[in-house]
Amino acid sequence: MLLLDSGAVSWFSRSSPQVVALVKCLRSEGLWPPTVPTPVLIESLQGDSARDAPANRLLKTCEVEEAVPVWLARRAAYLRRRAGRGSAVDALVVAFAEPGGAVLTSDTGDLGALAGYAQDVIVERI
């Protein structure tokens, strides 16, 4: 499973040759569409339809996960406590990726620290 954090949502929302090339590559590897937990939208969107249009176009191509079960919220809290850093949304993204998932991010510091306590999660810079 491939997950996007808010930095990755912003990056993929741009129209650029790099974005197009990476999406093609991810599709060919069977990794597209990615999953985006709804709390990521809080950090990714601004509540203004014009400003949010590029992100909303991207989100239409993603699997937006609307439910956060209690057990997953507890797991995210555990990861955040163990890592001693990262936002609640960062911790939730890493917990969603367990086990064996990958997270694309612009913040490898916090997410990498969280993944250090997660089960088989890879964090890659976007």
Tab-separated table of N, CA and C in Angstrom:
chain	number	residue	atom	x	y	z
A	1	MET	N	0.848	-1.174	0.000
A	1	MET	CA	0.000	0.000	0.000
A	1	MET	C	0.892	1.235	0.000
A	2	LEU	N	0.505	2.205	-0.795
A	2	LEU	CA	1.200	3.480	-0.864
A	2	LEU	C	0.309	4.545	-0.250
A	3	LEU	N	0.859	5.324	0.686
A	3	LEU	CA	0.116	6.397	1.327
A	3	LEU	C	0.768	7.731	1.029
A	4	LEU	N	-0.059	8.778	0.980
A	4	LEU	CA	0.438	10.134	0.789
A	4	LEU	C	0.161	10.936	2.043
A	5	ASP	N	1.164	11.702	2.486
A	5	ASP	CA	0.925	12.669	3.549
A	5	ASP	C	0.608	14.004	2.894
A	6	SER	N	0.454	15.050	3.683
A	6	SER	CA	0.037	16.339	3.114
A	6	SER	C	1.083	16.924	2.172
A	7	GLY	N	2.361	16.739	2.480
A	7	GLY	CA	3.406	17.229	1.577
A	7	GLY	C	3.356	16.541	0.234
A	8	ALA	N	3.089	15.237	0.250
A	8	ALA	CA	2.984	14.491	-1.007
A	8	ALA	C	1.728	14.894	-1.777
A	9	VAL	N	0.627	15.146	-1.070
A	9	VAL	CA	-0.589	15.614	-1.750
A	9	VAL	C	-0.292	16.931	-2.457
A	10	SER	N	0.400	17.833	-1.780
A	10	SER	CA	0.760	19.120	-2.400
A	10	SER	C	1.652	18.909	-3.613
A	11	TRP	N	2.633	18.044	-3.485
A	11	TRP	CA	3.572	17.789	-4.586
A	11	TRP	C	2.856	17.190	-5.799
A	12	PHE	N	2.028	16.171	-5.561
A	12	PHE	CA	1.316	15.533	-6.670
A	12	PHE	C	0.237	16.431	-7.261
A	13	SER	N	-0.174	17.473	-6.550
A	13	SER	CA	-1.196	18.398	-7.054
A	13	SER	C	-0.656	19.334	-8.125
A	14	ARG	N	0.669	19.434	-8.238
A	14	ARG	CA	1.275	20.310	-9.243
A	14	ARG	C	1.234	19.644	-10.613
A	15	SER	N	1.078	20.431	-11.619
A	15	SER	CA	1.168	19.922	-12.987
A	15	SER	C	2.607	20.107	-13.431
A	16	SER	N	3.353	19.026	-13.432
A	16	SER	CA	4.741	19.100	-13.870
A	16	SER	C	5.123	17.784	-14.536
A	17	PRO	N	6.127	17.812	-15.372
A	17	PRO	CA	6.592	16.575	-16.007
A	17	PRO	C	7.050	15.538	-14.988
A	18	GLN	N	7.613	15.996	-13.858
A	18	GLN	CA	8.057	15.056	-12.820
A	18	GLN	C	6.881	14.319	-12.198
A	19	VAL	N	5.794	15.036	-11.956
A	19	VAL	CA	4.602	14.413	-11.380
A	19	VAL	C	4.040	13.379	-12.361
A	20	VAL	N	3.895	13.766	-13.605
A	20	VAL	CA	3.360	12.855	-14.623
A	20	VAL	C	4.222	11.602	-14.730
A	21	ALA	N	5.532	11.785	-14.749
A	21	ALA	CA	6.445	10.645	-14.875
A	21	ALA	C	6.350	9.718	-13.670
A	22	LEU	N	6.280	10.287	-12.468
A	22	LEU	CA	6.206	9.440	-11.281
A	22	LEU	C	4.882	8.696	-11.206
A	23	VAL	N	3.786	9.357	-11.549
A	23	VAL	CA	2.483	8.675	-11.544
A	23	VAL	C	2.502	7.515	-12.538
A	24	LYS	N	3.065	7.737	-13.733
A	24	LYS	CA	3.172	6.654	-14.719
A	24	LYS	C	3.963	5.485	-14.154
A	25	CYS	N	5.064	5.782	-13.516
A	25	CYS	CA	5.905	4.747	-12.922
A	25	CYS	C	5.158	4.002	-11.815
A	26	LEU	N	4.496	4.727	-10.950
A	26	LEU	CA	3.749	4.093	-9.865
A	26	LEU	C	2.610	3.234	-10.404
A	27	ARG	N	1.946	3.702	-11.453
A	27	ARG	CA	0.884	2.902	-12.076
A	27	ARG	C	1.441	1.605	-12.642
A	28	SER	N	2.591	1.707	-13.313
A	28	SER	CA	3.185	0.505	-13.918
A	28	SER	C	3.614	-0.507	-12.862
A	29	GLU	N	3.901	-0.018	-11.651
A	29	GLU	CA	4.291	-0.899	-10.542
A	29	GLU	C	3.084	-1.367	-9.732
A	30	GLY	N	1.885	-0.928	-10.117
A	30	GLY	CA	0.670	-1.306	-9.394
A	30	GLY	C	0.499	-0.575	-8.072
A	31	LEU	N	1.161	0.575	-7.914
A	31	LEU	CA	1.103	1.329	-6.667
A	31	LEU	C	0.189	2.550	-6.736
A	32	TRP	N	-0.456	2.752	-7.861
A	32	TRP	CA	-1.380	3.876	-7.995
A	32	TRP	C	-2.753	3.336	-8.247
A	33	PRO	N	-3.772	3.730	-7.557
A	33	PRO	CA	-3.887	4.933	-6.767
A	33	PRO	C	-3.379	4.729	-5.329
A	34	PRO	N	-2.855	5.806	-4.743
A	34	PRO	CA	-2.423	5.752	-3.356
A	34	PRO	C	-3.596	5.958	-2.410
A	35	THR	N	-3.363	5.710	-1.134
A	35	THR	CA	-4.358	5.952	-0.094
A	35	THR	C	-4.033	7.264	0.613
A	36	VAL	N	-5.075	8.023	0.905
A	36	VAL	CA	-4.933	9.274	1.656
A	36	VAL	C	-5.956	9.238	2.792
A	37	PRO	N	-5.499	9.130	4.051
A	37	PRO	CA	-6.441	9.187	5.171
A	37	PRO	C	-7.065	10.582	5.270
A	38	THR	N	-8.347	10.664	5.584
A	38	THR	CA	-9.022	11.963	5.603
A	38	THR	C	-8.367	12.997	6.520
A	39	PRO	N	-7.752	12.637	7.649
A	39	PRO	CA	-7.090	13.689	8.431
A	39	PRO	C	-5.990	14.426	7.664
A	40	VAL	N	-5.421	13.799	6.647
A	40	VAL	CA	-4.411	14.466	5.815
A	40	VAL	C	-5.037	15.664	5.092
A	41	LEU	N	-6.328	15.584	4.812
A	41	LEU	CA	-7.009	16.686	4.128
A	41	LEU	C	-6.991	17.961	4.959
A	42	ILE	N	-6.977	17.815	6.285
A	42	ILE	CA	-6.946	18.985	7.157
A	42	ILE	C	-5.674	19.789	6.917
A	43	GLU	N	-4.570	19.090	6.686
A	43	GLU	CA	-3.300	19.762	6.432
A	43	GLU	C	-3.114	20.138	4.965
A	44	SER	N	-3.830	19.466	4.071
A	44	SER	CA	-3.627	19.659	2.634
A	44	SER	C	-4.531	20.713	2.012
A	45	LEU	N	-5.703	20.890	2.570
A	45	LEU	CA	-6.680	21.796	1.986
A	45	LEU	C	-6.782	23.080	2.796
A	46	GLN	N	-7.288	24.127	2.139
A	46	GLN	CA	-7.393	25.425	2.794
A	46	GLN	C	-8.838	25.869	3.013
A	47	GLY	N	-9.786	25.077	2.525
A	47	GLY	CA	-11.182	25.459	2.686
A	47	GLY	C	-11.635	26.516	1.700
A	48	ASP	N	-10.881	26.671	0.617
A	48	ASP	CA	-11.202	27.638	-0.428
A	48	ASP	C	-11.229	26.854	-1.742
A	49	SER	N	-12.380	26.805	-2.385
A	49	SER	CA	-12.533	25.932	-3.555
A	49	SER	C	-11.543	26.252	-4.665
A	50	ALA	N	-11.247	27.508	-4.887
A	50	ALA	CA	-10.296	27.862	-5.949
A	50	ALA	C	-8.883	27.398	-5.598
A	51	ARG	N	-8.462	27.665	-4.382
A	51	ARG	CA	-7.119	27.256	-3.960
A	51	ARG	C	-6.988	25.742	-3.844
A	52	ASP	N	-8.083	25.069	-3.486
A	52	ASP	CA	-8.054	23.621	-3.287
A	52	ASP	C	-8.268	22.821	-4.567
A	53	ALA	N	-8.568	23.493	-5.673
A	53	ALA	CA	-8.898	22.786	-6.921
A	53	ALA	C	-7.812	21.789	-7.346
A	54	PRO	N	-6.523	22.156	-7.362
A	54	PRO	CA	-5.517	21.170	-7.781
A	54	PRO	C	-5.472	19.943	-6.860
A	55	ALA	N	-5.550	20.174	-5.559
A	55	ALA	CA	-5.538	19.040	-4.617
A	55	ALA	C	-6.793	18.193	-4.780
A	56	ASN	N	-7.933	18.828	-4.982
A	56	ASN	CA	-9.174	18.073	-5.162
A	56	ASN	C	-9.144	17.224	-6.429
A	57	ARG	N	-8.517	17.747	-7.501
A	57	ARG	CA	-8.367	16.933	-8.730
A	57	ARG	C	-7.525	15.698	-8.429
A	58	LEU	N	-6.439	15.877	-7.697
A	58	LEU	CA	-5.603	14.739	-7.326
A	58	LEU	C	-6.377	13.754	-6.464
A	59	LEU	N	-7.081	14.263	-5.455
A	59	LEU	CA	-7.785	13.385	-4.524
A	59	LEU	C	-8.841	12.526	-5.214
A	60	LYS	N	-9.382	12.998	-6.336
A	60	LYS	CA	-10.337	12.187	-7.096
A	60	LYS	C	-9.677	10.935	-7.670
A	61	THR	N	-8.356	10.944	-7.793
A	61	THR	CA	-7.639	9.781	-8.325
A	61	THR	C	-7.119	8.869	-7.222
A	62	CYS	N	-7.335	9.253	-5.973
A	62	CYS	CA	-6.805	8.503	-4.824
A	62	CYS	C	-7.906	7.712	-4.127
A	63	GLU	N	-7.471	6.789	-3.288
A	63	GLU	CA	-8.383	6.088	-2.387
A	63	GLU	C	-8.386	6.890	-1.088
A	64	VAL	N	-9.422	7.671	-0.869
A	64	VAL	CA	-9.502	8.470	0.352
A	64	VAL	C	-10.170	7.613	1.418
A	65	GLU	N	-9.420	7.338	2.472
A	65	GLU	CA	-9.890	6.481	3.559
A	65	GLU	C	-10.598	7.345	4.593
A	66	GLU	N	-11.917	7.161	4.690
A	66	GLU	CA	-12.726	8.030	5.538
A	66	GLU	C	-12.795	7.603	6.989
A	67	ALA	N	-12.623	6.342	7.258
A	67	ALA	CA	-12.794	5.854	8.634
A	67	ALA	C	-11.442	5.674	9.326
A	68	VAL	N	-11.394	6.115	10.567
A	68	VAL	CA	-10.225	5.865	11.403
A	68	VAL	C	-10.725	5.056	12.602
A	69	PRO	N	-10.500	3.737	12.545
A	69	PRO	CA	-10.957	2.907	13.667
A	69	PRO	C	-10.189	3.236	14.953
A	70	VAL	N	-10.812	2.953	16.070
A	70	VAL	CA	-10.206	3.232	17.369
A	70	VAL	C	-8.845	2.544	17.493
A	71	TRP	N	-8.753	1.290	17.059
A	71	TRP	CA	-7.478	0.567	17.204
A	71	TRP	C	-6.360	1.262	16.417
A	72	LEU	N	-6.696	1.860	15.269
A	72	LEU	CA	-5.693	2.545	14.462
A	72	LEU	C	-5.275	3.868	15.121
A	73	ALA	N	-6.224	4.575	15.696
A	73	ALA	CA	-5.900	5.797	16.425
A	73	ALA	C	-4.995	5.473	17.615
A	74	ARG	N	-5.272	4.374	18.295
A	74	ARG	CA	-4.423	3.962	19.428
A	74	ARG	C	-3.018	3.600	18.947
A	75	ARG	N	-2.937	2.923	17.826
A	75	ARG	CA	-1.627	2.554	17.286
A	75	ARG	C	-0.842	3.812	16.911
A	76	ALA	N	-1.498	4.776	16.302
A	76	ALA	CA	-0.845	6.037	15.943
A	76	ALA	C	-0.345	6.762	17.190
A	77	ALA	N	-1.147	6.750	18.246
A	77	ALA	CA	-0.725	7.381	19.502
A	77	ALA	C	0.510	6.687	20.068
A	78	TYR	N	0.525	5.369	19.989
A	78	TYR	CA	1.694	4.604	20.454
A	78	TYR	C	2.947	4.985	19.654
A	79	LEU	N	2.834	5.013	18.338
A	79	LEU	CA	3.977	5.361	17.501
A	79	LEU	C	4.484	6.770	17.810
A	80	ARG	N	3.557	7.693	18.005
A	80	ARG	CA	3.932	9.077	18.299
A	80	ARG	C	4.648	9.191	19.640
A	81	ARG	N	4.164	8.449	20.626
A	81	ARG	CA	4.815	8.471	21.931
A	81	ARG	C	6.210	7.878	21.857
A	82	ARG	N	6.339	6.745	21.165
A	82	ARG	CA	7.649	6.084	21.051
A	82	ARG	C	8.649	6.948	20.285
A	83	ALA	N	8.205	7.566	19.199
A	83	ALA	CA	9.114	8.378	18.382
A	83	ALA	C	9.439	9.709	19.065
A	84	GLY	N	8.522	10.201	19.888
A	84	GLY	CA	8.734	11.469	20.558
A	84	GLY	C	8.705	12.665	19.630
A	85	ARG	N	8.095	12.467	18.473
A	85	ARG	CA	8.001	13.570	17.508
A	85	ARG	C	6.952	13.237	16.463
A	86	GLY	N	6.633	14.222	15.642
A	86	GLY	CA	5.638	14.038	14.586
A	86	GLY	C	4.258	14.468	15.060
A	87	SER	N	3.471	14.895	14.100
A	87	SER	CA	2.102	15.314	14.412
A	87	SER	C	1.197	14.089	14.533
A	88	ALA	N	0.008	14.318	15.024
A	88	ALA	CA	-0.970	13.235	15.105
A	88	ALA	C	-1.290	12.703	13.707
A	89	VAL	N	-1.379	13.598	12.729
A	89	VAL	CA	-1.660	13.170	11.355
A	89	VAL	C	-0.496	12.343	10.811
A	90	ASP	N	0.751	12.770	11.068
A	90	ASP	CA	1.913	11.985	10.636
A	90	ASP	C	1.855	10.579	11.214
A	91	ALA	N	1.562	10.484	12.503
A	91	ALA	CA	1.511	9.176	13.166
A	91	ALA	C	0.403	8.311	12.572
A	92	LEU	N	-0.716	8.919	12.253
A	92	LEU	CA	-1.819	8.168	11.660
A	92	LEU	C	-1.436	7.638	10.277
A	93	VAL	N	-0.765	8.442	9.484
A	93	VAL	CA	-0.338	8.008	8.149
A	93	VAL	C	0.590	6.798	8.268
A	94	VAL	N	1.540	6.842	9.182
A	94	VAL	CA	2.467	5.714	9.359
A	94	VAL	C	1.715	4.482	9.861
A	95	ALA	N	0.806	4.668	10.804
A	95	ALA	CA	0.029	3.528	11.301
A	95	ALA	C	-0.813	2.908	10.192
A	96	PHE	N	-1.385	3.729	9.319
A	96	PHE	CA	-2.153	3.224	8.172
A	96	PHE	C	-1.277	2.351	7.274
A	97	ALA	N	-0.017	2.701	7.166
A	97	ALA	CA	0.895	1.991	6.260
A	97	ALA	C	1.319	0.622	6.795
A	98	GLU	N	1.107	0.369	8.067
A	98	GLU	CA	1.506	-0.925	8.641
A	98	GLU	C	0.609	-2.043	8.175
A	99	PRO	N	1.111	-3.225	8.047
A	99	PRO	CA	2.518	-3.585	7.849
A	99	PRO	C	2.859	-3.580	6.364
A	100	GLY	N	4.075	-3.264	6.075
A	100	GLY	CA	4.600	-3.424	4.720
A	100	GLY	C	4.269	-2.335	3.735
A	101	GLY	N	3.816	-1.175	4.188
A	101	GLY	CA	3.459	-0.100	3.273
A	101	GLY	C	4.577	0.912	3.107
A	102	ALA	N	4.330	1.860	2.215
A	102	ALA	CA	5.279	2.939	1.960
A	102	ALA	C	4.546	4.273	2.060
A	103	VAL	N	5.262	5.275	2.569
A	103	VAL	CA	4.709	6.618	2.702
A	103	VAL	C	5.572	7.565	1.892
A	104	LEU	N	4.934	8.356	1.029
A	104	LEU	CA	5.637	9.420	0.318
A	104	LEU	C	5.415	10.709	1.088
A	105	THR	N	6.503	11.459	1.310
A	105	THR	CA	6.429	12.652	2.138
A	105	THR	C	7.516	13.649	1.783
A	106	SER	N	7.318	14.873	2.185
A	106	SER	CA	8.383	15.861	2.106
A	106	SER	C	9.065	15.995	3.465
A	107	ASP	N	8.557	15.298	4.468
A	107	ASP	CA	9.059	15.373	5.845
A	107	ASP	C	9.572	14.009	6.296
A	108	THR	N	10.723	13.615	5.788
A	108	THR	CA	11.247	12.293	6.149
A	108	THR	C	11.737	12.244	7.598
A	109	GLY	N	12.025	13.384	8.193
A	109	GLY	CA	12.494	13.394	9.579
A	109	GLY	C	11.454	12.845	10.534
A	110	ASP	N	10.305	13.495	10.596
A	110	ASP	CA	9.254	13.058	11.520
A	110	ASP	C	8.673	11.705	11.122
A	111	LEU	N	8.353	11.542	9.850
A	111	LEU	CA	7.751	10.276	9.440
A	111	LEU	C	8.743	9.120	9.535
A	112	GLY	N	10.005	9.385	9.252
A	112	GLY	CA	11.024	8.352	9.398
A	112	GLY	C	11.186	7.922	10.851
A	113	ALA	N	11.124	8.896	11.766
A	113	ALA	CA	11.215	8.568	13.191
A	113	ALA	C	10.028	7.701	13.619
A	114	LEU	N	8.842	8.052	13.163
A	114	LEU	CA	7.650	7.257	13.473
A	114	LEU	C	7.759	5.855	12.875
A	115	ALA	N	8.223	5.772	11.632
A	115	ALA	CA	8.355	4.474	10.964
A	115	ALA	C	9.382	3.585	11.654
A	116	GLY	N	10.320	4.202	12.366
A	116	GLY	CA	11.300	3.427	13.112
A	116	GLY	C	10.670	2.554	14.183
A	117	TYR	N	9.469	2.875	14.597
A	117	TYR	CA	8.744	2.088	15.601
A	117	TYR	C	7.580	1.316	14.993
A	118	ALA	N	7.394	1.465	13.702
A	118	ALA	CA	6.284	0.792	13.013
A	118	ALA	C	6.755	-0.548	12.464
A	119	GLN	N	5.788	-1.340	12.046
A	119	GLN	CA	6.071	-2.659	11.491
A	119	GLN	C	6.223	-2.568	9.981
A	120	ASP	N	7.474	-2.653	9.523
A	120	ASP	CA	7.791	-2.772	8.106
A	120	ASP	C	7.179	-1.648	7.260
A	121	VAL	N	7.470	-0.389	7.626
A	121	VAL	CA	6.994	0.765	6.870
A	121	VAL	C	8.198	1.501	6.308
A	122	ILE	N	8.134	1.812	5.016
A	122	ILE	CA	9.182	2.551	4.337
A	122	ILE	C	8.714	3.983	4.146
A	123	VAL	N	9.603	4.935	4.387
A	123	VAL	CA	9.298	6.349	4.181
A	123	VAL	C	10.241	6.857	3.086
A	124	GLU	N	9.664	7.434	2.044
A	124	GLU	CA	10.432	7.956	0.918
A	124	GLU	C	10.157	9.430	0.713
A	125	ARG	N	11.210	10.181	0.445
A	125	ARG	CA	11.073	11.624	0.168
A	125	ARG	C	10.482	11.819	-1.229
A	126	ILE	N	9.553	12.753	-1.303
A	126	ILE	CA	8.956	13.108	-2.583
A	126	ILE	C	9.600	14.383	-3.093
